[in-house]
Tab-separated table of C-alpha atoms in Angstrom:
chain	number	residue	atom	x	y	z
B	47	MET	CA	149.630	120.638	365.604
B	48	ARG	CA	152.513	123.090	365.982
B	49	SER	CA	154.576	121.159	363.458
B	50	ASN	CA	151.707	121.295	360.939
B	51	LYS	CA	151.714	125.086	361.223
B	52	LEU	CA	155.457	125.138	360.669
B	53	GLY	CA	155.050	123.023	357.547
B	54	TYR	CA	152.366	125.318	356.144
B	55	ALA	CA	154.471	128.390	356.903
B	56	ALA	CA	157.468	126.856	355.107
B	57	ALA	CA	155.352	125.973	352.072
B	58	ILE	CA	153.871	129.487	351.874
B	59	ALA	CA	157.317	131.061	352.303
B	60	SER	CA	158.697	128.913	349.469
B	61	VAL	CA	155.853	129.873	347.136
B	62	LEU	CA	156.291	133.569	348.001
B	63	PHE	CA	160.034	133.288	347.367
B	64	VAL	CA	159.513	131.730	343.942
B	65	VAL	CA	156.886	134.378	343.032
B	66	ALA	CA	159.257	137.157	344.144
B	67	LEU	CA	162.046	135.592	342.101
B	68	ILE	CA	159.902	135.397	338.950
B	69	PHE	CA	158.682	138.965	339.509
B	70	SER	CA	162.291	140.108	339.912
B	71	PHE	CA	163.304	138.348	336.677
B	72	ARG	CA	160.495	140.009	334.784
B	73	THR	CA	160.673	143.584	336.074
B	74	ASN	CA	164.270	144.270	337.110
B	75	ARG	CA	166.332	145.517	334.242
B	76	VAL	CA	169.425	147.594	333.727
B	77	GLU	CA	167.276	150.195	331.957
B	78	LYS	CA	165.290	150.700	335.161
B	79	PHE	CA	168.459	151.140	337.206
B	80	ILE	CA	169.842	153.719	334.761
B	81	SER	CA	166.584	155.670	334.526
B	82	SER	CA	166.389	155.873	338.307
B	83	LYS	CA	169.993	156.990	338.777
B	84	TYR	CA	170.826	159.335	335.917
B	85	LEU	CA	169.198	162.372	334.332
B	86	LEU	CA	167.151	161.754	331.205
B	87	VAL	CA	168.355	163.947	328.340
B	88	SER	CA	166.231	162.640	325.513
B	89	ARG	CA	164.045	159.710	324.626
B	90	ALA	CA	163.553	159.066	320.939
B	91	ASN	CA	161.028	156.276	321.491
B	92	ALA	CA	160.449	153.292	323.736
B	93	ARG	CA	163.596	151.670	322.406
B	94	SER	CA	166.193	154.449	322.825
B	95	ALA	CA	167.054	156.935	325.543
B	96	VAL	CA	170.013	159.122	326.482
B	97	TYR	CA	170.977	159.998	330.050
B	98	SER	CA	173.638	162.276	331.494
B	99	SER	CA	175.764	162.394	334.592
B	100	THR	CA	178.222	164.885	335.989
B	101	LYS	CA	180.384	161.952	337.090
B	102	ARG	CA	183.245	160.730	334.958
B	103	ALA	CA	182.354	158.085	332.420
B	104	SER	CA	184.627	155.516	334.061
B	105	ASP	CA	182.808	156.006	337.389
B	106	VAL	CA	179.422	155.679	335.714
B	107	TYR	CA	180.627	152.534	333.944
B	108	LYS	CA	181.760	151.049	337.269
B	109	GLU	CA	178.439	151.929	338.954
B	110	ILE	CA	176.441	150.220	336.222
B	111	VAL	CA	178.509	147.023	335.971
B	112	LYS	CA	178.659	146.720	339.750
B	113	GLN	CA	174.865	146.630	339.900
B	114	TRP	CA	174.209	144.888	336.588
B	115	LYS	CA	176.859	142.590	335.156
B	116	PRO	CA	176.824	142.702	331.360
B	117	GLY	CA	176.796	139.537	329.270
B	118	SER	CA	179.686	140.911	327.256
B	119	LYS	CA	181.471	144.198	326.924
B	120	ARG	CA	183.842	146.090	324.715
B	121	ILE	CA	186.047	149.110	325.229
B	122	ASP	CA	187.423	151.430	322.600
B	123	SER	CA	188.890	154.907	322.633
B	124	GLN	CA	185.398	156.456	322.750
B	125	GLY	CA	183.552	154.525	325.402
B	126	TRP	CA	182.351	151.400	327.144
B	127	TYR	CA	179.858	149.186	325.305
B	128	LEU	CA	177.808	146.813	327.445
B	129	ARG	CA	175.633	144.004	326.138
B	130	TYR	CA	172.653	142.955	328.257
B	131	ASP	CA	169.845	140.513	327.678
B	132	ASN	CA	167.569	143.051	325.994
B	133	ALA	CA	169.679	146.177	325.821
B	134	ILE	CA	172.946	147.697	324.726
B	135	VAL	CA	174.255	150.385	327.067
B	136	VAL	CA	177.045	152.727	326.018
B	137	VAL	CA	178.877	155.082	328.374
B	138	THR	CA	180.994	157.843	326.864
B	139	PRO	CA	182.814	160.882	328.204
B	140	PHE	CA	180.979	164.094	327.469
B	141	THR	CA	181.668	167.719	328.158
B	142	GLY	CA	181.235	168.216	331.914
B	143	GLY	CA	180.742	164.534	332.671
B	144	SER	CA	179.324	161.599	330.755
B	145	ARG	CA	176.494	160.371	328.585
B	146	ILE	CA	174.711	157.033	328.893
B	147	PHE	CA	172.989	155.686	325.793
B	148	VAL	CA	170.413	152.942	326.236
B	149	ASP	CA	168.959	151.117	323.245
B	150	ASP	CA	167.192	147.823	322.868
B	151	ALA	CA	169.594	145.147	321.620
B	152	ARG	CA	168.667	145.316	317.923
B	153	THR	CA	168.591	149.118	317.701
B	154	GLY	CA	171.766	149.383	319.741
B	155	TYR	CA	173.593	146.958	317.492
B	156	ARG	CA	172.646	149.000	314.437
B	157	ARG	CA	173.572	152.284	316.120
B	158	TRP	CA	176.934	151.161	317.467
B	159	TYR	CA	177.762	148.779	314.613
B	160	GLY	CA	180.996	150.634	313.873
B	161	HIS	CA	182.151	149.880	317.434
B	162	VAL	CA	180.613	146.525	318.342
B	163	GLY	CA	180.101	144.943	314.919
B	164	GLY	CA	181.508	141.430	315.040
B	165	TYR	CA	181.698	141.486	318.836
B	166	PHE	CA	178.028	141.429	319.862
B	167	GLY	CA	176.712	139.944	316.639
B	168	THR	CA	177.427	139.012	313.057
B	169	TYR	CA	179.726	141.119	310.908
B	170	SER	CA	179.898	141.124	307.145
B	171	GLY	CA	181.826	144.360	306.757
B	172	PRO	CA	185.157	144.444	304.968
B	173	ALA	CA	188.295	143.301	306.743
B	174	GLU	CA	190.296	146.445	307.305
B	175	GLY	CA	194.035	146.983	307.201
B	176	PHE	CA	195.776	149.998	308.645
B	177	ARG	CA	194.345	153.049	306.891
B	178	GLY	CA	196.803	155.490	308.405
B	179	GLY	CA	196.345	158.535	310.549
B	180	GLY	CA	196.978	162.128	309.750
B	181	PRO	CA	194.662	164.791	308.348
B	182	GLY	CA	191.561	163.418	306.743
B	183	ALA	CA	191.762	160.115	308.525
B	184	GLY	CA	188.589	158.958	310.135
B	185	LYS	CA	186.185	156.118	310.537
W	51	MET	CA	253.997	120.802	282.325
W	52	SER	CA	253.178	119.906	285.864
W	53	ARG	CA	250.899	122.031	288.024
W	54	SER	CA	251.979	123.308	291.434
W	55	PRO	CA	250.508	121.642	294.560
W	56	ALA	CA	248.497	124.833	295.323
W	57	VAL	CA	246.886	124.780	291.879
W	58	ASN	CA	246.136	121.084	292.264
W	59	MET	CA	244.525	121.772	295.620
W	60	ARG	CA	242.283	124.562	294.189
W	61	ALA	CA	241.276	122.270	291.285
W	62	ARG	CA	240.378	119.499	293.726
W	63	LEU	CA	238.339	121.974	295.812
W	64	ARG	CA	236.451	123.195	292.712
W	65	ARG	CA	235.643	119.605	291.713
W	66	TYR	CA	234.584	118.866	295.292
W	67	ALA	CA	232.451	122.034	295.372
W	68	ALA	CA	230.853	121.137	292.076
W	69	ALA	CA	230.122	117.609	293.255
W	70	VAL	CA	228.769	118.611	296.663
W	71	GLY	CA	227.491	122.114	295.834
W	72	LEU	CA	224.789	121.210	293.353
W	73	PRO	CA	222.943	118.821	295.670
W	74	VAL	CA	223.402	121.260	298.571
W	75	VAL	CA	221.932	124.110	296.521
W	76	PHE	CA	219.067	121.828	295.534
W	77	VAL	CA	218.368	120.780	299.122
W	78	VAL	CA	218.627	124.378	300.405
W	79	ALA	CA	216.258	125.544	297.677
W	80	LEU	CA	213.842	122.752	298.537
W	81	PHE	CA	213.668	123.855	302.165
W	82	ALA	CA	213.928	127.583	301.564
W	83	ALA	CA	210.942	127.727	299.220
W	84	PRO	CA	208.324	126.723	301.787
W	85	LEU	CA	210.090	128.874	304.371
W	86	SER	CA	209.810	131.942	302.165
W	87	VAL	CA	206.129	131.175	301.522
W	88	SER	CA	205.455	130.816	305.229
W	89	ALA	CA	207.373	134.036	305.860
W	90	GLN	CA	204.943	135.805	303.534
W	91	THR	CA	201.832	134.374	305.189
W	92	ALA	CA	202.911	134.322	308.839
W	93	PRO	CA	201.599	137.281	310.848
W	94	THR	CA	204.176	139.958	311.495
W	95	ASP	CA	202.543	140.586	314.867
W	96	SER	CA	202.728	137.238	316.600
W	97	PHE	CA	200.959	138.464	319.753
W	98	LEU	CA	197.918	140.269	318.313
W	99	GLY	CA	197.764	139.024	314.756
W	100	ASP	CA	197.933	141.395	311.808
W	101	ALA	CA	194.224	142.239	311.542
W	102	GLU	CA	193.847	143.022	315.214
W	103	ALA	CA	197.079	145.046	315.257
W	104	ALA	CA	195.801	147.105	312.288
W	105	GLU	CA	192.455	147.654	314.006
W	106	LEU	CA	194.174	148.788	317.195
W	107	ALA	CA	196.480	151.127	315.242
W	108	ASN	CA	193.441	152.599	313.456
W	109	GLU	CA	191.754	153.283	316.797
W	110	LEU	CA	194.906	154.979	318.051
W	111	ALA	CA	195.126	157.065	314.874
W	112	ASP	CA	191.589	158.303	315.603
W	113	ALA	CA	192.565	159.007	319.210
W	114	LYS	CA	195.555	161.023	318.038
W	115	GLU	CA	193.282	163.154	315.889
W	116	GLU	CA	191.018	163.853	318.840
W	117	LEU	CA	193.560	164.315	321.618
W	118	ASP	CA	196.623	165.501	319.700
W	119	ALA	CA	198.878	162.951	321.376
W	120	CYS	CA	200.605	159.819	320.150
W	121	PHE	CA	199.721	156.397	321.503
W	122	GLY	CA	201.657	153.170	321.182
W	123	TRP	CA	202.214	149.725	322.609
W	124	GLU	CA	205.031	147.275	323.006
W	125	VAL	CA	204.895	143.663	324.195
W	126	LEU	CA	208.056	141.919	325.315
W	127	ILE	CA	208.261	138.196	325.926
W	128	ASN	CA	211.372	137.193	327.820
W	129	ASN	CA	212.842	140.583	326.828
W	130	SER	CA	212.241	140.095	323.085
W	131	PRO	CA	209.718	142.398	321.384
W	132	VAL	CA	206.823	140.421	319.853
W	133	SER	CA	204.348	143.224	319.206
W	134	ILE	CA	204.958	146.894	318.540
W	135	GLY	CA	202.595	149.478	317.153
W	136	SER	CA	201.202	152.958	317.425
W	137	ASN	CA	198.905	155.476	315.815
W	138	GLY	CA	201.494	155.409	313.024
W	139	GLY	CA	200.611	151.789	312.249
W	140	PRO	CA	201.389	148.237	313.290
W	141	GLY	CA	205.115	147.695	313.672
W	142	VAL	CA	205.730	151.449	314.007
W	143	SER	CA	206.972	152.597	317.405
W	144	VAL	CA	206.075	155.991	318.863
W	145	GLU	CA	209.783	156.887	319.022
W	146	SER	CA	210.090	156.426	315.281
W	147	LEU	CA	207.332	158.993	314.682
W	148	GLY	CA	209.775	161.655	315.862
W	149	THR	CA	208.687	165.276	316.240
W	150	GLU	CA	205.110	164.395	315.364
W	151	CYS	CA	204.792	163.178	318.940
W	152	VAL	CA	205.412	165.956	321.435
W	153	GLU	CA	203.005	164.251	323.818
W	154	SER	CA	202.821	160.486	323.916
W	155	ALA	CA	201.670	157.528	325.958
W	156	VAL	CA	203.263	154.125	325.457
W	157	LEU	CA	201.965	150.965	327.077
W	158	THR	CA	204.633	148.348	327.726
W	159	VAL	CA	203.626	144.816	328.634
W	160	THR	CA	206.416	142.549	329.823
W	161	LEU	CA	205.880	138.819	329.986
W	162	TYR	CA	208.205	136.184	331.315
W	163	TYR	CA	207.418	132.618	330.357
W	164	THR	CA	209.144	129.789	332.077
W	165	SER	CA	209.164	126.150	330.969
W	166	GLU	CA	205.847	124.319	330.538
W	167	ALA	CA	206.536	122.312	333.666
W	168	ASP	CA	206.938	125.520	335.618
W	169	GLU	CA	203.833	127.426	334.502
W	170	ALA	CA	203.164	128.780	337.973
W	171	ASN	CA	206.181	131.042	337.679
W	172	ASP	CA	205.080	132.783	334.463
W	173	SER	CA	204.774	136.463	335.205
W	174	ALA	CA	203.447	139.623	333.610
W	175	SER	CA	203.633	143.312	334.295
W	176	TYR	CA	202.540	146.420	332.468
W	177	SER	CA	203.296	150.089	332.694
W	178	LEU	CA	202.394	153.293	330.944
W	179	ILE	CA	205.089	155.806	330.116
W	180	SER	CA	203.405	159.077	329.291
W	181	ASN	CA	203.833	162.828	329.313
W	182	VAL	CA	200.200	163.463	328.370
W	183	SER	CA	198.236	165.454	330.945
W	184	GLY	CA	195.481	163.344	332.456
W	185	ALA	CA	197.161	160.034	331.661
W	186	PRO	CA	195.831	157.296	333.969
W	187	SER	CA	197.759	155.289	336.525
W	188	THR	CA	197.971	151.529	336.014
W	189	SER	CA	195.426	151.002	338.803
W	190	GLU	CA	192.981	153.351	337.050
W	191	MET	CA	193.578	151.459	333.811
W	192	ALA	CA	193.005	148.147	335.581
W	193	ALA	CA	189.687	149.273	337.033
W	194	ALA	CA	188.400	150.864	333.841
W	195	ALA	CA	189.506	148.094	331.467
W	196	ASP	CA	188.984	145.136	333.817
W	197	VAL	CA	192.542	143.944	333.400
W	198	SER	CA	195.104	142.638	335.812
W	199	GLU	CA	198.602	141.361	335.284
W	200	SER	CA	197.277	137.816	335.075
W	201	SER	CA	194.991	138.880	332.179
W	202	PHE	CA	198.111	139.007	330.007
W	203	LEU	CA	198.922	135.378	330.790
W	204	GLY	CA	195.522	133.912	329.991
W	205	GLU	CA	193.929	132.806	326.744
W	206	ASN	CA	192.574	136.299	326.081
W	207	ASP	CA	195.924	138.032	326.455
W	208	ASP	CA	195.431	139.829	323.115
W	209	ASP	CA	192.068	141.162	324.257
W	210	ALA	CA	193.648	142.379	327.507
W	211	LEU	CA	196.268	144.276	325.516
W	212	VAL	CA	193.665	145.930	323.265
W	213	ARG	CA	191.462	146.922	326.209
W	214	SER	CA	194.308	148.279	328.324
W	215	MET	CA	195.684	150.230	325.353
W	216	LEU	CA	192.373	151.759	324.260
W	217	VAL	CA	191.365	152.704	327.763
W	218	VAL	CA	194.325	155.131	327.871
W	219	PRO	CA	192.963	157.684	325.328
W	220	LEU	CA	189.471	157.015	326.710
W	221	LEU	CA	190.502	158.005	330.243
W	222	ILE	CA	192.547	160.978	329.032
W	223	GLY	CA	189.494	162.125	327.079
W	224	GLU	CA	187.242	161.854	330.098
W	225	VAL	CA	189.625	163.869	332.291
W	226	ARG	CA	189.578	166.618	329.686
W	227	SER	CA	185.802	166.463	329.277
W	228	SER	CA	185.140	166.566	333.012
W	229	SER	CA	187.327	169.651	333.280
W	230	GLY	CA	185.002	171.352	330.829
W	231	GLU	CA	186.909	170.807	327.613
W	232	ALA	CA	184.495	170.342	324.747
W	233	ILE	CA	184.389	166.798	323.454
W	234	GLU	CA	183.338	166.219	319.905
W	235	PHE	CA	181.174	163.168	319.948
W	236	ALA	CA	178.578	162.528	317.298
W	237	VAL	CA	176.012	159.931	318.251
W	238	PRO	CA	175.829	157.577	315.289
W	239	GLU	CA	172.554	157.068	313.497
W	240	THR	CA	171.301	153.506	313.296
W	241	ALA	CA	172.916	151.827	310.317
W	242	ALA	CA	170.972	149.987	307.644
W	243	ILE	CA	172.660	146.625	307.987
W	244	THR	CA	171.762	143.016	307.457
W	245	ASP	CA	173.958	141.875	310.332
W	246	THR	CA	172.176	141.143	313.571
W	247	VAL	CA	172.958	140.995	317.221
W	248	ASN	CA	173.701	137.483	318.542
W	249	GLY	CA	171.233	135.547	320.658
W	250	SER	CA	170.666	136.443	324.293
W	251	PRO	CA	173.791	136.632	326.468
W	252	GLY	CA	171.746	135.139	329.341
W	253	ASN	CA	169.402	136.528	331.933
W	254	ASP	CA	170.632	139.781	333.462
W	255	VAL	CA	169.055	139.184	336.860
W	256	PHE	CA	170.497	135.694	337.169
W	257	ARG	CA	173.945	136.912	336.054
W	258	SER	CA	173.981	139.857	338.448
W	259	LEU	CA	172.313	138.206	341.423
W	260	ARG	CA	173.719	134.703	341.027
W	261	MET	CA	175.183	134.480	344.510
W	262	PRO	CA	172.123	135.862	346.382
W	263	ILE	CA	169.868	133.522	344.380
W	264	PHE	CA	172.014	130.451	345.061
W	265	GLY	CA	172.357	131.527	348.693
W	266	SER	CA	168.583	131.851	349.065
W	267	LEU	CA	167.952	128.492	347.421
W	268	LEU	CA	170.551	126.823	349.624
W	269	PHE	CA	169.112	128.507	352.711
W	270	GLY	CA	165.598	127.434	351.679
W	271	ALA	CA	166.695	123.844	351.090
W	272	LEU	CA	168.479	123.640	354.445
W	273	GLY	CA	165.436	125.231	356.138
W	274	GLY	CA	163.194	122.651	354.488
W	275	VAL	CA	165.384	119.796	355.699
W	276	LEU	CA	165.436	121.242	359.217
W	277	ILE	CA	161.658	121.729	359.296
W	278	GLY	CA	161.163	118.219	357.956
W	279	HIS	CA	163.444	116.854	360.646
W	280	LEU	CA	161.608	118.787	363.388
W	281	TYR	CA	158.261	117.646	362.016
W	282	LYS	CA	159.363	114.025	362.009
W	283	LYS	CA	160.788	114.354	365.509
W	284	SER	CA	157.590	115.913	366.859
W	285	ARG	CA	155.465	113.172	365.312
W	286	ASN	CA	157.677	110.490	366.780
W	287	SER	CA	157.418	112.039	370.227
W	288	LEU	CA	153.607	111.932	370.108
């Protein structure tokens, strides 16, 4: 009798574990973590939001990737670009701290194309040689 | 009129040179032609490749505009330079930019490759020589760019170089911004492009919580086996 109860308890626990796992897969996202941890500056629409932090950008970057490992990432002289399942997160230094930009993957790719084009997706832009520095140089 | 032995010798040498020289010139030309073609097409930067070296130099040129400091890199393999570049361009060292660079930061990566049979003893080190205020230490660079010395010995050694170089102006910029210095940063508008982001990089939850998930599944499986064993034992004892 006792062993039957144990068996039932194990079966119920397994089902609960699987349900919790599925729920976690569906609701937990990097966007949720960022919105709960950093100050919302602006939200253009459901697809794009900007957050701020008084911490340095490198510290913010480390906090985010520690909690949510990106699928791929890129660094350039302006920031950290993180590719997630449904989002592109960009962390940049900003006066007094840092800014965190969160876009859905498609919007983010279009916004940050000049930085992540060819890394997170297709790239049909021109191959570029050295264009030189000095006054007037720019992207 | 007989010729002197010296004149005879020179005449013999000329005939010999004419007989041997023509084929030699032909053979040399045969081999030199493909060599000169390959010299034109071979990348001048054997570590990064020309396109990547140009892209890195462009990024550093932008960084110089923003931070008013020069940035450069140098990669040495067994003490021979294989990749040099700066905000002045690929193949251009910071030193050669002269007075343009009052403040500068130069990343030097040193690799030592041993024989193929002795791969375990390959070694790498990197250092940043800089007089720019706010320049990061190598440990700060490692944490911010996710690089270690072994990154320069792996398949993605070129990527490690690019990341560790670009993180230098990035970290200098953030030190200046956190101290209140205004940072000019224009958020780009979404571009009208036909290119698209690649397919999913995988589930974020699974990637981030892989170990807890596997641990839970393993624990659950072992628990199931244990319960099954206890159940069987209790039935047998009845």
